Amino acid sequence: MNIVGKVVVITGASSGLGQATAHALAGAGAKVVVGARRLELLRTMCKDLGQPEEAAVQTDVTKPQDLEKLVKTAVDLYGRVDVLVNNAGYMTQGNLEEGRVSEWDTCIDINVKGVLYGVNAIVPYFKRQKSGQIINIGSVSGRVVYPGSVVYCASKFAVRAISEGLRQELKPYNVRVLNMSPGVIETEMEANVDVEPMPASAVANTIAYAIGQPENVDVNEIIMRPTLQES
Ligand SMILES: NC(=O)c1ccc[n+]([C@@H]2O[C@H](COP(=O)([O-])OP(=O)(O)OC[C@H]3O[C@@H](n4cnc5c(N)ncnc54)[C@H](OP(=O)(O)O)[C@@H]3O)[C@@H](O)[C@H]2O)c1
C-alpha cells in the first residue's frame, strides 16, 4: 500500500475515529502527527504507536494558529507532509426551536471553520510539493437531514461543499481530496440512532484504503453505514 513513510496529520486524534485512524495508519507504516485538546491522551498514544513525543500537539481547531503549528510540527519533524485528516468534530442535537445558540456556534466553529483552518494551514505546503491529500470527515448527515440534528447536518453539508470545491480548485497542484461520509460509529460521540454502530477501526481502515491508492488515483467520496442504518 502507498502508505509506508507518509506523513499524516490527524485532528481530533485523542479518541474515537481520529484515534483509530492514527492506529491504522501508523500500523501500516505512516508517520502520524496528531492534534486535539487533550494532550496527555495524544502523548500516550504516540508512545504506544512508537511515534516521537513531539508528534503529539495540543490543538484546538477553532484557532487557526493551532492548525498552523500542528502542520508546521509535521514539516519540522519529517521535512514534508503528505496527508491531512480533518477529523475533529462536535455534535449538537435538539430542534431548532430550542435555540441552543452557543451549541450551534461550537458546532460550526469546530466542524466547518476547523476544517477550513486545517485546509488553510496545509495548502501552501501541498502547492509547493505539487502533491498531497486532504481527507475531510463528513457524515451521512452531510447527505440526509435528520430532524433534531439540523445544525450538525448543516455543518456536514458544508464539509461536503468544501471538499468538492477543494477537489476542483486543487487539481492544478495534484492534490487528492476525499469527503468521507460514515454512518453511526462506536465512539465518544453520542448519536441518537438505535442501531449497532460500526467499529471505528472499520472506518479507519477505509481511510487507509483511500490513502493507499496509487498517487494518481483520487478517491473523492465514500459513504459507509452499519447494515441496519436506514438513512
Ligand atoms: N460517531 C459517529 O457516529 C460519527 C458518524 C459520522 C461522522 N462522525 C464524525 O467523525 C469525526 C470524529 O468523531 P468521533 O465520532 O470519533 O467522536 P469523538 O470520539 O467525540 O471524537 C471527537 C474528537 O474531536 C476532538 N475535538 C473536539 N473538539 C475539538 C477542538 N475544538 N479542537 C480539536 N479537537 C477537537 C476531540 O478531542 P479533544 O476533546 O481532546 O479536543 C476528539 O478527539 C467527527 O467529525 C464526527 O462528526 C462521527
Coordinates of N, CA and C and ligand atoms in Angstrom, one line a residue:
M1 N 0.8 -1.2 0.0 CA 0.0 0.0 0.0 C 0.9 1.2 0.0
N2 N 0.3 2.3 -0.6 CA 1.0 3.6 -0.7 C 0.9 4.4 0.5
I3 N 1.3 3.8 1.7 CA 1.2 4.5 3.0 C 2.5 4.5 3.7
V4 N 3.4 3.6 3.5 CA 4.6 3.5 4.2 C 5.4 4.8 4.0
G5 N 5.8 5.4 5.2 CA 6.6 6.6 5.2 C 5.9 7.8 5.0
K6 N 4.6 7.8 4.7 CA 3.8 9.0 4.5 C 3.7 9.8 5.8
V7 N 3.7 11.1 5.8 CA 3.5 11.9 7.0 C 2.0 12.4 7.0
V8 N 1.3 11.9 8.0 CA -0.1 12.1 8.1 C -0.5 12.9 9.3
V9 N -1.1 14.1 9.1 CA -1.6 14.9 10.2 C -3.1 14.6 10.5
I10 N -3.4 14.3 11.7 CA -4.8 14.0 12.1 C -5.3 14.9 13.2
T11 N -6.4 15.5 13.0 CA -7.0 16.3 14.0 C -8.1 15.5 14.8
G12 N -8.3 15.9 16.1 CA -9.3 15.1 16.9 C -8.8 13.7 17.1
A13 N -7.5 13.5 17.3 CA -7.0 12.2 17.3 C -6.9 11.6 18.8
S14 N -7.5 12.3 19.7 CA -7.4 11.8 21.1 C -8.5 10.7 21.4
S15 N -9.5 10.5 20.6 CA -10.5 9.5 20.8 C -11.1 9.1 19.5
G16 N -12.0 8.1 19.6 CA -12.9 7.7 18.5 C -12.2 7.5 17.2
L17 N -12.8 8.0 16.1 CA -12.3 7.7 14.8 C -10.9 8.3 14.5
G18 N -10.6 9.4 15.1 CA -9.2 10.0 14.9 C -8.2 9.1 15.5
Q19 N -8.5 8.6 16.7 CA -7.5 7.7 17.4 C -7.4 6.4 16.6
A20 N -8.5 5.9 16.1 CA -8.5 4.6 15.4 C -7.7 4.8 14.1
T21 N -7.8 6.0 13.5 CA -7.1 6.3 12.2 C -5.6 6.4 12.4
A22 N -5.2 7.0 13.5 CA -3.8 7.0 13.9 C -3.3 5.6 14.0
H23 N -4.0 4.8 14.7 CA -3.6 3.4 14.9 C -3.4 2.7 13.6
A24 N -4.5 2.8 12.7 CA -4.5 2.1 11.5 C -3.3 2.5 10.6
L25 N -3.1 3.8 10.5 CA -2.1 4.4 9.6 C -0.7 4.1 10.1
A26 N -0.5 4.3 11.4 CA 0.9 4.0 12.0 C 1.1 2.5 11.8
G27 N 0.1 1.7 12.0 CA 0.3 0.3 11.8 C 0.7 -0.1 10.4
A28 N 0.3 0.7 9.4 CA 0.6 0.5 8.0 C 1.9 1.2 7.6
G29 N 2.6 1.8 8.6 CA 3.9 2.3 8.3 C 3.9 3.8 8.0
A30 N 2.8 4.5 8.4 CA 2.9 6.0 8.2 C 3.5 6.6 9.5
K31 N 3.9 7.9 9.3 CA 4.4 8.7 10.4 C 3.2 9.6 10.8
V32 N 2.6 9.5 12.0 CA 1.4 10.3 12.3 C 1.8 11.5 13.2
V33 N 1.2 12.6 12.9 CA 1.3 13.8 13.8 C -0.1 14.1 14.2
V34 N -0.3 14.1 15.5 CA -1.7 14.1 16.0 C -2.0 15.3 16.8
G35 N -3.2 15.9 16.6 CA -3.7 17.1 17.3 C -5.0 16.8 18.0
A36 N -5.2 17.5 19.1 CA -6.5 17.5 19.8 C -6.3 18.4 21.1
R37 N -7.3 18.6 21.9 CA -7.1 19.4 23.1 C -6.5 18.6 24.2
R38 N -6.8 17.3 24.3 CA -6.4 16.5 25.4 C -5.0 15.9 25.1
L39 N -3.9 16.7 25.5 CA -2.6 16.4 25.1 C -2.1 15.1 25.7
E40 N -2.4 14.8 26.9 CA -1.9 13.6 27.6 C -2.3 12.4 26.8
L41 N -3.6 12.4 26.4 CA -4.1 11.2 25.6 C -3.3 11.0 24.3
L42 N -2.9 12.2 23.7 CA -2.1 12.1 22.4 C -0.7 11.6 22.7
R43 N -0.2 12.1 23.8 CA 1.2 11.6 24.2 C 1.3 10.1 24.4
T44 N 0.3 9.6 25.2 CA 0.2 8.2 25.5 C 0.1 7.4 24.2
M45 N -0.7 7.9 23.3 CA -0.9 7.2 22.0 C 0.3 7.1 21.2
C46 N 1.0 8.3 21.1 CA 2.3 8.3 20.4 C 3.3 7.3 20.9
K47 N 3.3 7.3 22.2 CA 4.3 6.3 22.9 C 3.9 4.9 22.5
D48 N 2.6 4.6 22.6 CA 2.1 3.2 22.2 C 2.4 2.9 20.8
L49 N 2.3 3.9 19.9 CA 2.5 3.7 18.5 C 3.9 3.8 18.0
G50 N 4.8 4.0 18.9 CA 6.3 4.2 18.6 C 6.5 5.4 17.8
Q51 N 5.7 6.5 18.0 CA 5.9 7.8 17.3 C 6.6 8.7 18.3
P52 N 7.4 9.7 17.9 CA 8.0 10.6 18.8 C 7.0 11.4 19.6
E53 N 7.4 11.8 20.8 CA 6.5 12.6 21.7 C 6.1 13.9 21.1
E54 N 7.1 14.5 20.2 CA 6.8 15.8 19.6 C 5.7 15.7 18.6
A55 N 5.3 14.4 18.2 CA 4.3 14.3 17.2 C 2.9 14.5 17.8
A56 N 2.8 14.6 19.2 CA 1.6 15.0 19.8 C 1.5 16.5 20.1
V57 N 0.5 17.1 19.5 CA 0.5 18.6 19.5 C -0.9 19.0 20.0
Q58 N -0.9 19.8 21.1 CA -2.1 20.3 21.6 C -2.7 21.2 20.6
T59 N -3.9 20.9 20.2 CA -4.5 21.7 19.1 C -6.0 21.9 19.3
D60 N -6.4 23.2 19.2 CA -7.8 23.5 19.2 C -8.2 24.0 17.8
V61 N -9.0 23.2 17.1 CA -9.2 23.5 15.7 C -10.0 24.8 15.5
T62 N -10.5 25.4 16.6 CA -11.2 26.7 16.4 C -10.2 27.9 16.3
K63 N -8.9 27.5 16.5 CA -7.8 28.5 16.5 C -6.9 28.3 15.3
P64 N -7.0 29.1 14.3 CA -6.2 28.9 13.1 C -4.7 28.7 13.4
Q65 N -4.2 29.5 14.4 CA -2.7 29.4 14.6 C -2.4 28.0 15.2
D66 N -3.3 27.3 15.9 CA -3.0 26.0 16.4 C -2.9 25.0 15.2
L67 N -3.7 25.2 14.2 CA -3.5 24.3 13.0 C -2.3 24.5 12.2
E68 N -1.9 25.8 12.2 CA -0.6 26.1 11.5 C 0.6 25.5 12.3
K69 N 0.5 25.5 13.6 CA 1.5 24.9 14.4 C 1.5 23.4 14.3
L70 N 0.4 22.8 14.2 CA 0.3 21.3 14.0 C 0.9 20.9 12.7
V71 N 0.6 21.6 11.6 CA 1.2 21.2 10.3 C 2.7 21.5 10.3
K72 N 3.1 22.6 10.8 CA 4.5 23.0 10.9 C 5.3 22.0 11.7
T73 N 4.7 21.4 12.7 CA 5.4 20.4 13.5 C 5.7 19.2 12.6
A74 N 4.7 18.8 11.8 CA 4.9 17.7 10.9 C 6.1 18.0 10.0
V75 N 6.1 19.2 9.4 CA 7.1 19.5 8.4 C 8.5 19.6 9.1
D76 N 8.5 20.2 10.3 CA 9.8 20.3 11.1 C 10.3 18.9 11.4
L77 N 9.4 18.0 11.8 CA 9.9 16.7 12.2 C 10.4 15.9 11.0
Y78 N 9.7 16.0 9.9 CA 9.9 15.0 8.8 C 10.2 15.6 7.4
G79 N 10.2 17.0 7.4 CA 10.6 17.6 6.1 C 9.5 17.7 5.1
R80 N 8.4 17.1 5.3 CA 7.3 17.2 4.4 C 6.0 16.8 5.1
V81 N 4.9 16.9 4.4 CA 3.6 16.4 4.9 C 2.8 15.9 3.7
D82 N 2.2 14.8 3.9 CA 1.5 14.1 2.8 C 0.0 14.1 2.9
V83 N -0.5 14.0 4.1 CA -2.0 13.9 4.2 C -2.5 14.7 5.4
L84 N -3.6 15.3 5.3 CA -4.3 15.9 6.4 C -5.7 15.3 6.6
V85 N -5.9 14.7 7.7 CA -7.3 14.2 8.0 C -8.0 15.2 9.0
N86 N -8.9 15.9 8.4 CA -9.7 16.9 9.2 C -10.8 16.1 9.9
N87 N -10.5 15.6 11.1 CA -11.5 14.7 11.7 C -12.2 15.3 12.9
A88 N -11.6 16.3 13.6 CA -12.2 16.8 14.8 C -13.6 17.2 14.6
G89 N -14.5 16.8 15.5 CA -15.9 17.1 15.3 C -16.7 17.2 16.6
Y90 N -17.9 17.8 16.5 CA -18.7 18.1 17.6 C -20.2 17.9 17.2
M91 N -21.0 17.2 18.0 CA -22.4 17.1 17.6 C -23.3 17.8 18.5
T92 N -24.2 18.6 18.0 CA -25.3 19.2 18.8 C -26.6 18.6 18.3
Q93 N -27.5 18.4 19.3 CA -28.8 17.8 18.9 C -29.9 18.7 19.5
G94 N -31.1 18.5 19.1 CA -32.2 19.3 19.6 C -32.8 20.1 18.4
N95 N -34.2 20.3 18.5 CA -34.8 21.0 17.4 C -34.4 22.5 17.4
L96 N -34.4 23.1 16.2 CA -34.0 24.5 16.1 C -34.8 25.4 17.1
E97 N -36.1 25.1 17.3 CA -36.9 26.0 18.1 C -36.4 26.0 19.6
E98 N -35.5 25.0 19.9 CA -34.9 25.1 21.3 C -33.9 26.1 21.4
G99 N -33.4 26.6 20.3 CA -32.5 27.8 20.3 C -31.2 27.6 21.1
R100 N -30.5 26.5 20.9 CA -29.3 26.2 21.6 C -28.1 27.0 20.9
V101 N -28.2 28.3 21.0 CA -27.3 29.1 20.2 C -25.8 28.8 20.4
S102 N -25.4 28.7 21.7 CA -24.0 28.5 21.9 C -23.5 27.2 21.4
E103 N -24.4 26.1 21.4 CA -24.0 24.8 20.8 C -23.9 25.0 19.3
W104 N -24.8 25.8 18.7 CA -24.7 26.0 17.2 C -23.3 26.6 16.9
D105 N -23.0 27.6 17.7 CA -21.7 28.3 17.5 C -20.5 27.3 17.5
T106 N -20.5 26.4 18.6 CA -19.5 25.5 18.8 C -19.4 24.5 17.6
C107 N -20.6 24.0 17.2 CA -20.6 23.1 16.1 C -20.1 23.6 14.8
I108 N -20.5 24.9 14.5 CA -20.0 25.5 13.2 C -18.5 25.8 13.4
D109 N -18.1 26.3 14.6 CA -16.7 26.6 14.8 C -15.8 25.4 14.6
I110 N -16.2 24.3 15.1 CA -15.3 23.1 15.1 C -15.5 22.4 13.7
N111 N -16.7 22.1 13.3 CA -16.9 21.2 12.1 C -16.7 21.9 10.8
V112 N -17.0 23.2 10.8 CA -16.8 23.9 9.5 C -15.6 24.8 9.5
K113 N -15.5 25.7 10.5 CA -14.3 26.6 10.4 C -13.0 25.8 10.7
G114 N -13.2 24.8 11.6 CA -12.0 24.0 11.9 C -11.4 23.3 10.6
V115 N -12.3 22.8 9.8 CA -11.9 22.2 8.5 C -11.2 23.3 7.6
L116 N -11.8 24.4 7.5 CA -11.3 25.5 6.7 C -9.9 25.9 7.2
Y117 N -9.7 26.0 8.5 CA -8.4 26.4 9.1 C -7.4 25.3 8.8
G118 N -7.8 24.0 8.9 CA -6.9 23.0 8.5 C -6.4 23.1 7.1
V119 N -7.4 23.3 6.2 CA -7.1 23.5 4.8 C -6.1 24.6 4.6
N120 N -6.4 25.7 5.3 CA -5.6 26.9 5.1 C -4.2 26.7 5.5
A121 N -4.0 25.9 6.6 CA -2.7 25.6 7.1 C -1.9 24.7 6.2
I122 N -2.5 23.8 5.5 CA -1.8 22.8 4.7 C -1.6 23.1 3.2
V123 N -2.5 23.8 2.7 CA -2.5 24.0 1.2 C -1.2 24.6 0.7
P124 N -0.6 25.6 1.4 CA 0.7 26.2 0.9 C 1.8 25.1 0.7
Y125 N 1.8 24.1 1.7 CA 2.8 23.1 1.5 C 2.5 22.2 0.3
F126 N 1.2 21.8 0.2 CA 0.8 20.9 -0.9 C 1.1 21.6 -2.3
K127 N 0.8 22.9 -2.3 CA 1.1 23.6 -3.6 C 2.6 23.6 -4.0
R128 N 3.4 23.8 -2.9 CA 4.8 23.7 -3.2 C 5.3 22.3 -3.6
Q129 N 4.8 21.3 -2.9 CA 5.2 19.9 -3.2 C 4.6 19.4 -4.5
K130 N 3.5 20.0 -4.9 CA 2.6 19.5 -6.0 C 2.2 18.1 -5.7
S131 N 1.8 17.9 -4.5 CA 1.2 16.6 -4.1 C 0.6 16.7 -2.7
G132 N -0.3 15.8 -2.4 CA -0.9 15.9 -1.0 C -2.3 15.3 -1.1
Q133 N -2.9 15.1 0.1 CA -4.2 14.6 0.2 C -4.9 15.1 1.4
I134 N -6.1 15.6 1.2 CA -7.0 16.1 2.3 C -8.2 15.2 2.4
I135 N -8.3 14.7 3.6 CA -9.5 13.8 3.9 C -10.4 14.5 5.0
N136 N -11.5 14.9 4.5 CA -12.5 15.6 5.4 C -13.5 14.6 5.9
I137 N -13.6 14.5 7.3 CA -14.6 13.6 7.8 C -15.9 14.3 7.9
G138 N -16.8 13.9 6.9 CA -18.1 14.4 6.9 C -19.0 13.4 7.6
S139 N -20.1 13.1 7.0 CA -21.0 12.1 7.7 C -22.2 11.9 6.7
V140 N -22.9 10.8 6.9 CA -24.2 10.7 6.2 C -25.1 11.9 6.5
S141 N -24.8 12.5 7.6 CA -25.6 13.8 8.0 C -25.2 14.9 7.0
G142 N -24.3 14.7 6.2 CA -24.0 15.7 5.1 C -24.7 15.4 3.8
R143 N -25.6 14.4 3.9 CA -26.3 14.0 2.7 C -27.8 13.9 2.9
V144 N -28.2 13.7 4.2 CA -29.6 13.5 4.6 C -29.8 14.4 5.8
V145 N -31.0 15.1 5.9 CA -31.3 15.9 7.0 C -32.2 15.2 8.0
Y146 N -31.7 15.1 9.3 CA -32.5 14.4 10.3 C -33.1 15.5 11.2
P147 N -34.4 15.5 11.5 CA -34.9 16.5 12.4 C -34.3 16.2 13.8
G148 N -34.0 17.3 14.5 CA -33.3 17.2 15.8 C -31.8 17.2 15.6
S149 N -31.4 17.3 14.4 CA -29.9 17.3 14.2 C -29.5 18.2 13.1
V150 N -30.3 19.3 12.9 CA -30.2 20.1 11.7 C -28.9 20.9 11.7
V151 N -28.5 21.4 12.8 CA -27.2 22.2 12.7 C -26.0 21.3 12.4
Y152 N -26.0 20.1 13.1 CA -25.0 19.2 12.8 C -25.0 18.8 11.3
C153 N -26.2 18.5 10.8 CA -26.3 18.2 9.3 C -25.8 19.4 8.5
A154 N -26.2 20.6 8.8 CA -25.8 21.7 8.1 C -24.2 21.8 8.0
S155 N -23.6 21.5 9.2 CA -22.2 21.6 9.2 C -21.6 20.5 8.3
K156 N -22.2 19.4 8.3 CA -21.6 18.3 7.4 C -21.9 18.5 5.9
F157 N -23.1 19.1 5.6 CA -23.3 19.5 4.3 C -22.2 20.5 3.8
A158 N -21.9 21.4 4.8 CA -20.8 22.4 4.4 C -19.5 21.7 4.2
V159 N -19.2 20.7 5.0 CA -17.9 20.0 4.8 C -17.9 19.3 3.4
R160 N -19.1 18.8 3.0 CA -19.1 18.2 1.6 C -18.9 19.3 0.5
A161 N -19.5 20.5 0.7 CA -19.3 21.5 -0.3 C -17.8 21.9 -0.3
I162 N -17.2 22.0 0.9 CA -15.8 22.4 0.9 C -14.9 21.4 0.2
S163 N -15.3 20.1 0.5 CA -14.5 19.0 -0.1 C -14.6 19.1 -1.7
E164 N -15.8 19.2 -2.2 CA -16.0 19.2 -3.6 C -15.3 20.5 -4.3
G165 N -15.4 21.6 -3.6 CA -14.8 22.8 -4.1 C -13.2 22.7 -4.1
L166 N -12.7 22.1 -3.0 CA -11.3 21.9 -2.9 C -10.8 20.9 -4.0
R167 N -11.6 19.9 -4.2 CA -11.2 18.9 -5.2 C -11.0 19.6 -6.6
Q168 N -11.9 20.5 -6.9 CA -11.8 21.2 -8.2 C -10.6 22.2 -8.2
E169 N -10.6 23.0 -7.1 CA -9.6 24.1 -7.1 C -8.1 23.6 -7.0
L170 N -7.9 22.4 -6.4 CA -6.6 21.9 -6.1 C -6.1 21.0 -7.3
K171 N -6.9 20.8 -8.3 CA -6.4 20.0 -9.4 C -5.1 20.4 -10.0
P172 N -4.8 21.7 -10.2 CA -3.5 22.1 -10.8 C -2.3 21.6 -9.9
Y173 N -2.6 21.3 -8.6 CA -1.5 21.0 -7.7 C -1.4 19.5 -7.4
N174 N -2.2 18.7 -8.2 CA -2.1 17.3 -8.0 C -2.5 16.8 -6.6
V175 N -3.4 17.5 -6.0 CA -3.8 17.2 -4.6 C -5.1 16.4 -4.6
R176 N -5.1 15.3 -3.8 CA -6.3 14.4 -3.8 C -7.2 14.9 -2.6
V177 N -8.5 14.8 -2.8 CA -9.5 15.2 -1.8 C -10.6 14.2 -1.6
L178 N -10.8 13.7 -0.4 CA -11.8 12.8 -0.1 C -12.8 13.3 0.9
N179 N -14.1 13.2 0.6 CA -15.1 13.5 1.6 C -15.6 12.2 2.1
M180 N -15.3 11.9 3.3 CA -15.6 10.6 3.9 C -16.9 10.7 4.7
S181 N -17.9 9.9 4.4 CA -19.3 10.1 5.0 C -19.7 8.8 5.7
P182 N -19.3 8.7 6.9 CA -19.8 7.5 7.7 C -21.1 7.6 8.3
G183 N -21.8 6.5 8.5 CA -23.0 6.5 9.4 C -22.5 6.3 10.8
V184 N -23.3 5.6 11.6 CA -23.0 5.6 13.1 C -21.8 4.8 13.4
I185 N -20.9 5.4 14.1 CA -19.6 4.8 14.5 C -19.6 4.7 16.1
E186 N -19.0 3.6 16.6 CA -18.8 3.5 18.0 C -17.7 4.4 18.5
T187 N -18.0 5.5 19.1 CA -17.0 6.5 19.6 C -17.6 7.2 20.8
E188 N -16.9 8.3 21.3 CA -17.4 9.0 22.4 C -18.6 9.9 22.0
M189 N -18.8 10.1 20.7 CA -19.9 11.0 20.2 C -21.2 10.3 20.3
E190 N -22.2 10.9 20.9 CA -23.4 10.2 21.1 C -24.4 10.5 20.0
A191 N -24.6 9.5 19.2 CA -25.5 9.6 18.1 C -26.9 9.1 18.5
N192 N -27.9 9.7 18.1 CA -29.2 9.4 18.6 C -29.9 8.4 17.7
V193 N -29.2 7.3 17.4 CA -29.7 6.3 16.5 C -29.7 4.9 17.1
D194 N -30.7 4.1 16.9 CA -30.9 2.9 17.6 C -30.4 1.7 16.7
V195 N -29.1 1.8 16.3 CA -28.6 0.6 15.5 C -27.2 0.3 16.1
E196 N -26.8 -0.9 15.8 CA -25.4 -1.2 16.3 C -24.4 -0.5 15.5
P197 N -23.6 0.3 16.1 CA -22.6 1.2 15.4 C -21.5 0.4 14.7
M198 N -20.9 1.0 13.7 CA -19.7 0.4 13.1 C -18.5 0.6 14.1
P199 N -17.6 -0.4 14.1 CA -16.4 -0.1 14.9 C -15.6 1.0 14.2
A200 N -14.9 1.9 15.0 CA -14.1 3.0 14.4 C -13.0 2.4 13.6
S201 N -12.5 1.2 13.9 CA -11.4 0.6 13.1 C -11.9 0.3 11.7
A202 N -13.1 0.0 11.5 CA -13.6 -0.3 10.1 C -13.5 1.0 9.2
V203 N -13.9 2.1 9.8 CA -13.9 3.4 9.1 C -12.4 3.8 8.9
A204 N -11.6 3.6 9.9 CA -10.2 4.0 9.8 C -9.5 3.2 8.7
N205 N -9.8 1.9 8.6 CA -9.2 1.1 7.6 C -9.7 1.5 6.2
T206 N -10.9 2.1 6.1 CA -11.3 2.6 4.8 C -10.6 3.9 4.4
I207 N -10.3 4.7 5.5 CA -9.5 5.9 5.2 C -8.1 5.4 4.7
A208 N -7.6 4.4 5.3 CA -6.2 3.8 4.9 C -6.3 3.4 3.5
Y209 N -7.4 2.8 3.1 CA -7.6 2.3 1.7 C -7.5 3.5 0.7
A210 N -8.1 4.6 1.1 CA -8.1 5.8 0.2 C -6.7 6.3 0.1
I211 N -6.0 6.4 1.2 CA -4.6 6.9 1.2 C -3.7 6.0 0.4
G212 N -4.0 4.7 0.5 CA -3.1 3.6 -0.1 C -3.2 3.5 -1.6
Q213 N -4.1 4.2 -2.2 CA -4.2 4.1 -3.7 C -3.0 4.7 -4.3
P214 N -2.7 4.3 -5.6 CA -1.6 5.0 -6.3 C -1.9 6.5 -6.3
E215 N -0.8 7.3 -6.4 CA -0.9 8.7 -6.3 C -1.8 9.4 -7.3
N216 N -2.0 8.8 -8.5 CA -2.9 9.4 -9.5 C -4.3 8.9 -9.3
V217 N -4.6 8.2 -8.2 CA -6.0 7.8 -8.0 C -6.6 8.6 -6.9
D218 N -7.6 9.4 -7.2 CA -8.2 10.3 -6.2 C -9.6 9.8 -5.8
V219 N -9.7 9.1 -4.7 CA -11.0 8.6 -4.2 C -11.7 9.8 -3.6
N220 N -12.8 10.2 -4.2 CA -13.4 11.5 -3.7 C -14.5 11.4 -2.7
E221 N -15.3 10.3 -2.8 CA -16.4 10.2 -1.9 C -16.5 8.7 -1.4
I222 N -16.7 8.6 -0.1 CA -17.0 7.3 0.4 C -18.2 7.4 1.4
I223 N -19.2 6.6 1.2 CA -20.3 6.5 2.2 C -20.3 5.1 2.7
M224 N -20.4 5.0 4.0 CA -20.5 3.7 4.6 C -21.4 3.7 5.9
R225 N -22.2 2.7 6.0 CA -23.2 2.7 7.1 C -23.2 1.3 7.8
P226 N -23.6 1.3 9.0 CA -23.9 0.0 9.6 C -25.0 -0.7 8.7
T227 N -25.0 -2.0 8.6 CA -26.0 -2.6 7.7 C -27.5 -2.2 8.1
L228 N -27.7 -2.0 9.4 CA -29.1 -1.8 9.8 C -29.5 -0.3 9.8
Q229 N -28.6 0.6 9.5 CA -28.9 2.0 9.5 C -29.6 2.4 8.2
E230 N -30.9 2.9 8.3 CA -31.7 3.1 7.1 C -31.3 4.4 6.3
S231 N -31.1 5.5 7.0 CA -30.8 6.7 6.3 C -29.6 7.4 6.8
Ligands
LIG1 N1 -19.6 8.9 15.9 C1 -20.4 8.8 14.8 O1 -21.4 8.2 14.7 C2 -20.0 9.6 13.6 C3 -20.6 9.4 12.4 C4 -20.2 10.1 11.2 C5 -19.2 11.1 11.3 N2 -18.6 11.3 12.5 C6 -17.5 12.3 12.5 O2 -16.3 11.6 12.9 C7 -15.4 12.6 13.4 C8 -14.8 12.1 14.7 O3 -15.8 12.0 15.7 P1 -15.9 10.7 16.7 O4 -17.2 10.0 16.4 O5 -14.6 10.0 16.7 O6 -16.2 11.5 18.1 P2 -15.3 11.6 19.4 O7 -14.9 10.3 19.9 O8 -16.1 12.5 20.3 O9 -14.0 12.4 18.9 C9 -14.0 13.8 18.6 C10 -12.6 14.2 18.5 O10 -12.6 15.6 18.2 C11 -11.7 16.3 19.1 N3 -12.2 17.7 19.2 C12 -13.4 18.1 19.6 N4 -13.3 19.5 19.6 C13 -12.1 19.8 19.2 C14 -11.4 21.1 19.1 N5 -12.0 22.3 19.3 N6 -10.1 21.1 18.6 C15 -9.5 19.9 18.4 N7 -10.1 18.7 18.5 C16 -11.3 18.7 19.0 C17 -11.8 15.5 20.4 O11 -10.6 15.7 21.1 P3 -10.4 16.7 22.3 O12 -11.6 16.7 23.2 O13 -9.2 16.1 23.1 O14 -10.1 18.0 21.7 C18 -11.9 14.1 19.9 O15 -10.6 13.6 19.7 C19 -16.3 13.9 13.6 O16 -16.0 14.8 12.6 C20 -17.7 13.4 13.6 O17 -18.6 14.4 13.2 C21 -18.9 10.6 13.6

